[in-house]
Amino acid sequence: MDTTPKAGPKAARDDVRIMTLQSHILEQQAHHPQASGTFSWILSALSISAKIIADKVRRARLENVLGSVGTENIQGEVQQKLDVLANDVLLRTLGGREGVAIVASEENEEPVILREEVEGVPRYCVLFDPLDGSSNLDICGGVGTIFSILEHKGNGASVQDSLLQPGYKQVAAGYVLYGSSTVFVLTIGQGVDLFVLDPSIGAFMRVERSLMIPSGNKTYSVNEGNRKVFPEGYQRYLDWAQSNGYSGRYAGAMVADVHRILLKGGVFLYPPTKKAPEGKLRLMYEANPMAMIIEQAGGKTFAGCGQRVMDIQPTAIHQRTPVILGATDQVALVLAHLEKDSGQHA
Ligand code: P6P
């Protein structure tokens, strides 16, 4: 799949029409006369899920659904009540869509097989992190939903074969950020579009088309508490950045940090650490969807020195990867310091 960003025509950027996410989806579908609408229905289910989850997030303390459920997910992470609620919402909305064959979630150890393949019926796999950064909930910090859509291989392909596809095979990706407003960011491979929920009418309104990441922003986003265990090349980069007027910004939720980079530029890093030598972030439903968004907006995403995240051939649904993502100019500066590790791949 050619993932070269296709910035929208100037007219798209000066578009003054009132467009909701739903009308945007139908407008995109109209460009594919042979489309059956299956894919559009899946995006519609994600939009409905986002509205329901947004309502639950904003009312969490009032309805006493903050805090943990006292269990751990497959990742060994304490599950927040809203993690489970958000996961349930997504499973139940996507479950009602004919086009969804398989669902894989951070919160479920095994994929959920919703439908067997039917000859000639296009079907898709939807992977998601239902509530990324949920530890921020209790302190009213940014949290989000991240999703990735792959074509179901069909022709008798196994569940694993259909799910374990490299990131460049994604047909769509995006996230919802439940922040000071609720934003929905989507790419279907023709640039990145931004929608904001208008609670008064219950619709996501299109506010930006063909977003491109600004260059020149001297900001890095990393958990500096891990600095001493980063590979040397990352420590050298941080020394250089702090000697060259950089600022640090870190939300502790990938969706919030990526959204800032999408709009303002800069670079986000989650390097390998002793506790997470393969990195902490999940490839299939965190790194890959965010990589598609970032690259469609003119940025770059690497797993370390020289390896593009979306080129990684997955071997497990919940596998992890280091991540360097952001504006092309800022990512290049990080890689330049990693390459000084005598050619070692960081
Ligand atoms: P740390 C949230 O738990 C998450 O998966 C990402 O959203 C976020 O970028 C990262 O982990 C934060 O991890 O180790 O800095 O708390």
PDB file of C-alpha atoms and ligand atoms in Angstrom, residues 132-133 223 250 252-254 268 270 280-282 286, ligand 1:
ATOM      1  CA  ASP A 132      -5.217   4.389  26.108  1.00  0.00           C
ATOM      2  CA  GLY A 133      -3.651   6.179  29.068  1.00  0.00           C
ATOM      3  CA  ASN A 223       9.322   9.755  30.148  1.00  0.00           C
ATOM      4  CA  TYR A 250       4.844  14.420  28.222  1.00  0.00           C
ATOM      5  CA  GLY A 252       1.682   9.892  29.879  1.00  0.00           C
ATOM      6  CA  ALA A 253      -0.967   9.005  27.280  1.00  0.00           C
ATOM      7  CA  MET A 254       0.221   8.315  23.740  1.00  0.00           C
ATOM      8  CA  PHE A 268       7.788  11.483  20.718  1.00  0.00           C
ATOM      9  CA  TYR A 270       9.388   5.502  23.880  1.00  0.00           C
ATOM     10  CA  LYS A 280       6.415  -0.699  26.060  1.00  0.00           C
ATOM     11  CA  LEU A 281       4.020   0.375  23.326  1.00  0.00           C
ATOM     12  CA  ARG A 282       1.993  -2.262  21.473  1.00  0.00           C
ATOM     13  CA  GLU A 286      -0.793   1.692  19.298  1.00  0.00           C
TER      14      GLU A 286
HETATM   15  P1  P6P B   1       4.966   5.381  30.980  1.00  0.00           P
HETATM   16  C1  P6P B   1      -0.266   4.377  28.586  1.00  0.00           C
HETATM   17  O1  P6P B   1      -0.174   3.398  29.627  1.00  0.00           O
HETATM   18  C2  P6P B   1       0.751   4.002  27.522  1.00  0.00           C
HETATM   19  O2  P6P B   1       0.450   2.744  26.981  1.00  0.00           O
HETATM   20  C3  P6P B   1       0.808   5.078  26.439  1.00  0.00           C
HETATM   21  O3  P6P B   1      -0.412   5.670  26.199  1.00  0.00           O
HETATM   22  C4  P6P B   1       1.815   6.064  26.995  1.00  0.00           C
HETATM   23  O4  P6P B   1       2.509   6.769  25.977  1.00  0.00           O
HETATM   24  C5  P6P B   1       2.771   5.168  27.793  1.00  0.00           C
HETATM   25  O5  P6P B   1       2.039   3.970  28.108  1.00  0.00           O
HETATM   26  C6  P6P B   1       3.217   5.817  29.078  1.00  0.00           C
HETATM   27  O6  P6P B   1       4.112   4.903  29.697  1.00  0.00           O
HETATM   28  O7  P6P B   1       5.899   4.232  31.239  1.00  0.00           O
HETATM   29  O8  P6P B   1       5.706   6.642  30.583  1.00  0.00           O
HETATM   30  O9  P6P B   1       3.961   5.640  32.076  1.00  0.00           O
END
